[in-house]
C-alpha cells in the first residue's frame, strides 16, 4: 500500500468546519462561524393579465347540478299535486251529478195535464266547483191539483246536494197534506232552523188546479215567477216571505193568479238571472225581454225553453240553472 502524503502537504485542501461547529485548534471560548447567506432567487413573474372569471371547481359544478335536481323534483311533485287535485274535483263532480240525478226527477220529458203542459230545464254550472243545491218538483196531489216547486240551497258541492235532498223530500211529503203553500214553507223553515245548522235556502212553491187554472203560491226569499200572456211579460207580485233558516218569527204570505189559455208561467232559480257581471234585477229584465222576443209559448214548450236559455247567454258558469214552465193549453172547464 502506498504511503499517505503528510497532513501538511501541499496536495491536501483544507476542510471547512461544519456550520455551528468550532474548527480544530480554535481557542477556548471562541464562537462558531456564522453560515453564509443563501443566494436570493426572485419569484416567477405573474402573468400580464388575470382572467375575469375563475373556472368553476368540481365542487361548484356538483352543487349546481344538485340545485337543478332539487328544482326539477319540486316541479314534478307540484305537477303531480295539481293533477291529483284536478282528478279529485272531477270525481267529486261525477259523484255530485250522479247523486243529484238520483234525487231529482228526469227534467227532459214534459208532463201532460188536462188543459196544461209542464216542462223543466235543468243546466248544471259550467265550472266543476260551482255545482249547487238547486232543485225542483212537479207532482200530482191526491185531490187532482199539481204541486210545483223550485228551490235553491246555499253553498256548492256535496254538502249542498245533501241538504237539498232533505228539503226537497220534506216539502214534497208535506205537500200531500193539502196545506196552503204558506204553511208548507213555514214547516220547511222550522226544519231548516232545527235540523240544518248554518244552512239557508230559498224556495217558491204553489198549487196549480188544471180545472180552474188557479195558481196559488208562496215564496221564501226567492225570485217571483214570470207570466207571459198574449205577447206581454210581467213578474208576479210576491207575497211576503223570508229566506228559509233566517228567522221563525215571520209568517209566509200567499198569492194567487188565474191563468188563461195560452199563458206561460216561468218558475226559476237565481242561476237563470244572476251573473257576476249583473245583479238579479237586471237578469230578470233580460229574461222577460227574451221571453217576449223569442215567442215563448206552450205550442212547442220544449223548443221555447231552449230558445229562451240561448237568448240570455246559455248556461251560467258559476251556478246551476233551473227553469220550470207551465203552459196553459186549452179552455176546458173552469170553476169560479
Coordinates of N, CA, C and O in Angstrom, one line a residue, residues 39-148:
X39 N -28.0 32.5 -1.6 CA -28.2 33.4 -2.8 C -29.7 33.6 -3.0 O -30.5 32.7 -3.0
X40 N -30.1 34.9 -3.2 CA -31.6 35.2 -3.4 C -32.0 35.0 -4.8 O -31.2 35.3 -5.8
X41 N -33.2 34.3 -4.9 CA -33.7 34.0 -6.2 C -35.1 34.6 -6.3 O -36.0 34.4 -5.5
X42 N -35.3 35.5 -7.3 CA -36.7 36.2 -7.4 C -37.8 35.2 -7.8 O -37.5 34.2 -8.5
X43 N -39.0 35.4 -7.3 CA -40.1 34.5 -7.7 C -40.5 34.7 -9.1 O -40.2 35.7 -9.8
X44 N -41.2 33.7 -9.7 CA -41.6 33.8 -11.1 C -42.5 34.9 -11.3 O -43.3 35.3 -10.5
X45 N -42.4 35.5 -12.5 CA -43.2 36.7 -12.8 C -44.7 36.3 -13.0 O -45.0 35.3 -13.5
X46 N -45.7 37.2 -12.5 CA -47.1 37.0 -12.7 C -47.5 37.2 -14.1 O -46.8 38.0 -14.9
X47 N -48.6 36.6 -14.6 CA -49.0 36.9 -16.0 C -49.4 38.4 -16.1 O -49.8 39.0 -15.2
X48 N -49.3 38.8 -17.3 CA -49.6 40.2 -17.6 C -51.1 40.6 -17.3 O -51.4 41.7 -16.8
X49 N -52.0 39.6 -17.4 CA -53.5 39.9 -17.1 C -54.1 38.7 -16.4 O -53.7 37.5 -16.7
X50 N -55.0 38.9 -15.5 CA -55.7 37.9 -14.7 C -57.1 37.6 -15.3 O -57.8 38.6 -15.6
X51 N -57.5 36.4 -15.6 CA -58.8 36.2 -16.2 C -59.9 36.8 -15.3 O -59.8 36.7 -14.1
X52 N -60.9 37.3 -15.9 CA -62.0 37.9 -15.2 C -62.9 36.9 -14.4 O -63.4 37.2 -13.4
X53 N -63.1 35.7 -14.9 CA -63.9 34.6 -14.3 C -63.0 33.4 -14.0 O -62.4 32.9 -14.9
X54 N -63.0 33.0 -12.7 CA -62.2 31.9 -12.4 C -63.0 30.6 -12.7 O -64.2 30.6 -12.5
X55 N -62.5 29.7 -13.4 CA -63.2 28.5 -13.8 C -63.8 27.8 -12.6 O -63.2 27.8 -11.5
X56 N -65.1 27.2 -12.8 CA -65.7 26.5 -11.7 C -64.9 25.3 -11.3 O -64.3 24.6 -12.1
X57 N -64.9 25.1 -10.0 CA -64.3 23.9 -9.5 C -65.3 22.7 -9.6 O -66.5 22.9 -9.9
X58 N -64.8 21.6 -9.3 CA -65.6 20.4 -9.4 C -66.7 20.5 -8.3 O -67.9 20.1 -8.5
X59 N -66.4 21.1 -7.2 CA -67.4 21.2 -6.1 C -68.5 22.2 -6.5 O -69.7 21.9 -6.3
X60 N -68.1 23.3 -7.2 CA -69.2 24.2 -7.7 C -70.1 23.6 -8.7 O -71.3 23.7 -8.6
X61 N -69.6 22.8 -9.6 CA -70.4 22.2 -10.6 C -71.3 21.1 -10.0 O -72.5 21.0 -10.4
X62 N -70.8 20.4 -9.0 CA -71.7 19.4 -8.4 C -72.8 20.1 -7.6 O -74.0 19.6 -7.6
X63 N -72.5 21.2 -6.9 CA -73.6 21.9 -6.2 C -74.6 22.5 -7.2 O -75.8 22.4 -6.8
X64 N -74.2 23.0 -8.3 CA -75.2 23.5 -9.3 C -76.1 22.3 -9.8 O -77.3 22.5 -9.9
X65 N -75.5 21.2 -10.1 CA -76.3 20.0 -10.5 C -77.3 19.6 -9.4 O -78.4 19.2 -9.7
X66 N -76.9 19.6 -8.2 CA -77.8 19.3 -7.1 C -78.9 20.2 -7.0 O -80.1 19.8 -6.8
X67 N -78.7 21.5 -7.1 CA -79.7 22.5 -7.1 C -80.7 22.3 -8.2 O -81.9 22.4 -8.0
X68 N -80.2 22.0 -9.4 CA -81.1 21.8 -10.6 C -82.0 20.5 -10.3 O -83.1 20.5 -10.7
X69 N -81.4 19.5 -9.7 CA -82.2 18.3 -9.4 C -83.3 18.6 -8.4 O -84.4 18.1 -8.5
X70 N -83.0 19.4 -7.4 CA -84.0 19.8 -6.4 C -85.1 20.6 -7.0 O -86.3 20.3 -6.7
X71 N -84.8 21.5 -7.9 CA -85.8 22.3 -8.5 C -86.7 21.4 -9.4 O -87.9 21.5 -9.4
X72 N -86.0 20.5 -10.2 CA -86.8 19.7 -11.1 C -87.7 18.7 -10.3 O -88.9 18.5 -10.7
X73 N -87.3 18.2 -9.2 CA -88.1 17.3 -8.3 C -89.3 18.1 -7.7 O -90.4 17.6 -7.6
X74 N -89.0 19.3 -7.3 CA -90.1 20.2 -6.7 C -91.2 20.4 -7.8 O -92.4 20.4 -7.5
X75 N -90.7 20.7 -9.0 CA -91.7 21.0 -10.1 C -92.5 19.7 -10.4 O -93.7 19.8 -10.6
X76 N -91.8 18.6 -10.4 CA -92.6 17.3 -10.6 C -93.6 17.0 -9.6 O -94.7 16.7 -9.9
X77 N -93.2 17.2 -8.3 CA -94.2 17.0 -7.2 C -95.4 18.0 -7.3 O -96.5 17.6 -7.0
X78 N -95.1 19.2 -7.6 CA -96.2 20.2 -7.7 C -97.1 19.8 -8.9 O -98.3 20.0 -8.7
X79 N -96.6 19.4 -10.0 CA -97.4 19.0 -11.1 C -98.3 17.8 -10.7 O -99.5 17.7 -11.0
X80 N -97.7 16.8 -10.0 CA -98.5 15.7 -9.6 C -99.6 16.1 -8.6 O -100.7 15.5 -8.7
X81 N -99.3 17.0 -7.7 CA -100.3 17.5 -6.8 C -101.4 18.2 -7.5 O -102.6 18.0 -7.2
X82 N -101.1 19.0 -8.6 CA -102.2 19.6 -9.4 C -103.0 18.6 -10.1 O -104.2 18.7 -10.2
X83 N -102.4 17.6 -10.6 CA -103.1 16.6 -11.3 C -104.0 15.8 -10.4 O -105.2 15.4 -10.7
X84 N -103.5 15.5 -9.2 CA -104.4 14.8 -8.2 C -105.6 15.6 -7.8 O -106.7 15.1 -7.7
X85 N -105.3 16.9 -7.6 CA -106.4 17.8 -7.2 C -107.5 17.9 -8.3 O -108.7 17.9 -8.0
X86 N -107.0 18.0 -9.5 CA -107.9 18.1 -10.7 C -108.8 16.8 -10.8 O -110.0 16.8 -11.0
X87 N -108.1 15.7 -10.5 CA -108.8 14.4 -10.6 C -109.8 14.3 -9.5 O -111.0 13.8 -9.6
X88 N -109.5 14.8 -8.3 CA -110.4 14.8 -7.2 C -111.6 15.6 -7.4 O -112.8 15.3 -7.1
X89 N -111.4 16.8 -8.1 CA -112.5 17.7 -8.4 C -113.4 17.0 -9.5 O -114.7 17.1 -9.4
X90 N -112.8 16.3 -10.5 CA -113.6 15.6 -11.5 C -114.4 14.5 -10.8 O -115.6 14.3 -11.2
X91 N -113.8 13.8 -9.9 CA -114.5 12.7 -9.2 C -115.7 13.2 -8.4 O -116.8 12.7 -8.4
X92 N -115.4 14.3 -7.7 CA -116.5 14.9 -6.9 C -117.6 15.4 -7.8 O -118.8 15.3 -7.4
X93 N -117.3 15.9 -8.9 CA -118.4 16.4 -9.8 C -119.2 15.2 -10.3 O -120.4 15.3 -10.4
X94 N -118.5 14.1 -10.7 CA -119.2 12.9 -11.1 C -120.1 12.3 -10.0 O -121.3 12.0 -10.3
X95 N -119.6 12.3 -8.8 CA -120.4 11.8 -7.7 C -121.6 12.8 -7.4 O -122.7 12.3 -7.2
X96 N -121.3 14.1 -7.5 CA -122.4 15.1 -7.3 C -123.5 15.0 -8.3 O -124.7 15.0 -8.0
X97 N -123.1 14.9 -9.6 CA -124.1 14.7 -10.7 C -124.9 13.4 -10.5 O -126.1 13.4 -10.7
X98 N -124.2 12.4 -10.2 CA -124.9 11.1 -10.0 C -125.9 11.1 -8.9 O -127.0 10.7 -9.0
X99 N -125.5 11.8 -7.8 CA -126.3 11.9 -6.6 C -127.6 12.8 -6.9 O -128.7 12.4 -6.6
X100 N -127.3 13.9 -7.6 CA -128.4 14.8 -7.9 C -129.4 14.1 -8.9 O -130.6 14.3 -8.8
X101 N -128.8 13.4 -9.9 CA -129.7 12.7 -10.9 C -130.6 11.7 -10.2 O -131.7 11.4 -10.6
X102 N -130.0 11.1 -9.1 CA -130.8 10.1 -8.4 C -131.9 10.7 -7.5 O -132.9 10.1 -7.3
X103 N -131.7 12.0 -7.1 CA -132.6 12.7 -6.3 C -133.7 13.4 -7.1 O -134.9 13.3 -6.7
X104 N -133.3 14.1 -8.1 CA -134.3 14.9 -8.9 C -135.0 14.1 -10.0 O -134.4 13.1 -10.5
X105 N -136.2 14.4 -10.3 CA -136.9 13.8 -11.4 C -136.3 14.1 -12.7 O -135.6 15.1 -12.8
X106 N -136.5 13.3 -13.7 CA -135.9 13.5 -15.0 C -136.5 14.8 -15.6 O -137.7 14.9 -15.8
X107 N -135.6 15.8 -16.0 CA -136.1 17.0 -16.5 C -136.4 17.1 -18.0 O -136.9 18.1 -18.5
X108 N -136.1 16.0 -18.7 CA -136.2 16.1 -20.1 C -137.6 16.0 -20.7 O -138.0 16.7 -21.6
X109 N -138.5 15.2 -20.1 CA -139.8 15.0 -20.6 C -140.8 16.0 -20.1 O -140.8 16.4 -18.9
X110 N -141.8 16.3 -20.9 CA -142.9 17.2 -20.5 C -144.0 16.4 -19.8 O -144.1 15.2 -20.0
X111 N -144.7 17.1 -18.9 CA -145.8 16.4 -18.1 C -147.1 17.0 -18.7 O -147.3 18.2 -18.8
X112 N -147.9 16.0 -19.2 CA -149.2 16.4 -19.8 C -150.3 16.4 -18.8 O -150.5 15.4 -18.1
X113 N -151.0 17.5 -18.6 CA -152.1 17.6 -17.7 C -153.4 18.0 -18.5 O -153.2 18.6 -19.6
X114 N -154.5 17.8 -17.9 CA -155.7 18.4 -18.6 C -155.5 20.0 -18.6 O -155.3 20.6 -17.6
X115 N -155.6 20.5 -19.8 CA -155.5 21.9 -20.1 C -154.2 22.6 -19.8 O -154.0 23.8 -19.8
X116 N -153.1 21.8 -19.6 CA -151.8 22.4 -19.3 C -150.7 21.4 -19.6 O -150.9 20.2 -19.7
X117 N -149.5 21.9 -19.9 CA -148.3 21.1 -20.1 C -147.2 21.7 -19.2 O -147.0 22.9 -19.1
X118 N -146.4 20.9 -18.6 CA -145.3 21.3 -17.7 C -144.0 20.7 -18.3 O -143.9 19.6 -18.6
X119 N -142.9 21.6 -18.3 CA -141.6 21.2 -18.8 C -140.6 21.8 -17.9 O -140.8 22.9 -17.3
X120 N -139.4 21.1 -17.8 CA -138.3 21.6 -17.0 C -137.0 21.6 -17.8 O -136.8 20.7 -18.6
X121 N -136.2 22.6 -17.5 CA -134.8 22.6 -18.0 C -133.9 22.8 -16.8 O -134.1 23.7 -16.0
X122 N -133.0 21.9 -16.6 CA -132.0 21.9 -15.5 C -130.6 21.9 -16.1 O -130.2 20.9 -16.8
X123 N -129.8 22.9 -15.9 CA -128.5 23.1 -16.5 C -127.5 23.2 -15.4 O -127.5 24.2 -14.7
X124 N -126.6 22.2 -15.2 CA -125.6 22.3 -14.2 C -124.6 23.5 -14.4 O -124.4 23.9 -15.6
X125 N -124.0 24.0 -13.4 CA -123.0 25.0 -13.5 C -121.9 24.6 -14.4 O -121.5 23.4 -14.5
X126 N -121.3 25.6 -15.2 CA -120.2 25.2 -16.1 C -118.9 24.8 -15.4 O -118.2 24.0 -15.9
X127 N -118.7 25.4 -14.2 CA -117.4 25.1 -13.5 C -117.6 23.9 -12.6 O -118.7 23.8 -11.9
X128 N -116.6 23.1 -12.4 CA -116.7 21.9 -11.6 C -117.0 22.3 -10.1 O -117.7 21.5 -9.4
X129 N -116.4 23.4 -9.7 CA -116.5 23.7 -8.2 C -117.8 24.4 -7.9 O -118.0 24.8 -6.8
X130 N -118.7 24.7 -8.9 CA -119.9 25.5 -8.7 C -121.2 24.8 -8.7 O -122.2 25.4 -8.7
X131 N -121.1 23.4 -8.7 CA -122.4 22.7 -8.7 C -123.1 23.0 -7.4 O -122.6 22.8 -6.3
X132 N -124.4 23.4 -7.5 CA -125.1 23.8 -6.3 C -126.3 23.0 -5.9 O -126.4 21.9 -6.4
X133 N -127.1 23.5 -5.0 CA -128.2 22.8 -4.5 C -129.5 23.2 -5.0 O -130.5 23.2 -4.3
X134 N -129.6 23.5 -6.3 CA -130.9 23.8 -6.9 C -131.8 22.6 -7.1 O -131.2 21.5 -7.3
X135 N -133.1 22.8 -7.0 CA -134.0 21.6 -7.1 C -135.3 22.1 -7.6 O -135.6 23.3 -7.6
X136 N -136.1 21.2 -8.0 CA -137.5 21.5 -8.5 C -138.4 20.2 -8.2 O -137.9 19.1 -8.0
X137 N -139.7 20.5 -8.4 CA -140.6 19.3 -8.2 C -141.9 19.7 -8.9 O -142.3 20.8 -9.0
X138 N -142.5 18.7 -9.5 CA -143.8 18.8 -10.1 C -144.5 17.4 -9.9 O -144.2 16.4 -10.5
X139 N -145.4 17.4 -8.9 CA -146.0 16.1 -8.5 C -147.5 16.3 -8.4 O -148.0 17.3 -7.8
X140 N -148.3 15.3 -8.8 CA -149.8 15.4 -8.6 C -150.2 15.2 -7.2 O -149.5 14.3 -6.5
X141 N -151.2 15.9 -6.7 CA -151.7 15.7 -5.4 C -152.9 14.8 -5.4 O -153.5 14.6 -6.4
X142 N -153.3 14.2 -4.2 CA -154.4 13.4 -4.2 C -155.7 14.0 -4.7 O -156.6 13.3 -5.2
X143 N -155.9 15.3 -4.5 CA -157.1 16.0 -4.9 C -157.1 16.4 -6.3 O -158.0 17.1 -6.8
X144 N -156.1 16.0 -7.1 CA -156.1 16.4 -8.6 C -155.3 17.6 -8.9 O -155.0 17.9 -10.1
X145 N -154.9 18.4 -7.9 CA -154.1 19.6 -8.2 C -152.6 19.1 -8.5 O -152.2 18.0 -8.1
X146 N -151.8 20.1 -9.0 CA -150.4 19.8 -9.2 C -149.6 20.6 -8.3 O -149.8 21.9 -8.2
X147 N -148.7 20.0 -7.6 CA -147.8 20.7 -6.7 C -146.5 21.1 -7.5 O -145.8 20.2 -8.1
X148 N -146.1 22.4 -7.5 CA -145.0 22.9 -8.3 C -144.0 23.6 -7.3 O -144.5 24.4 -6.5

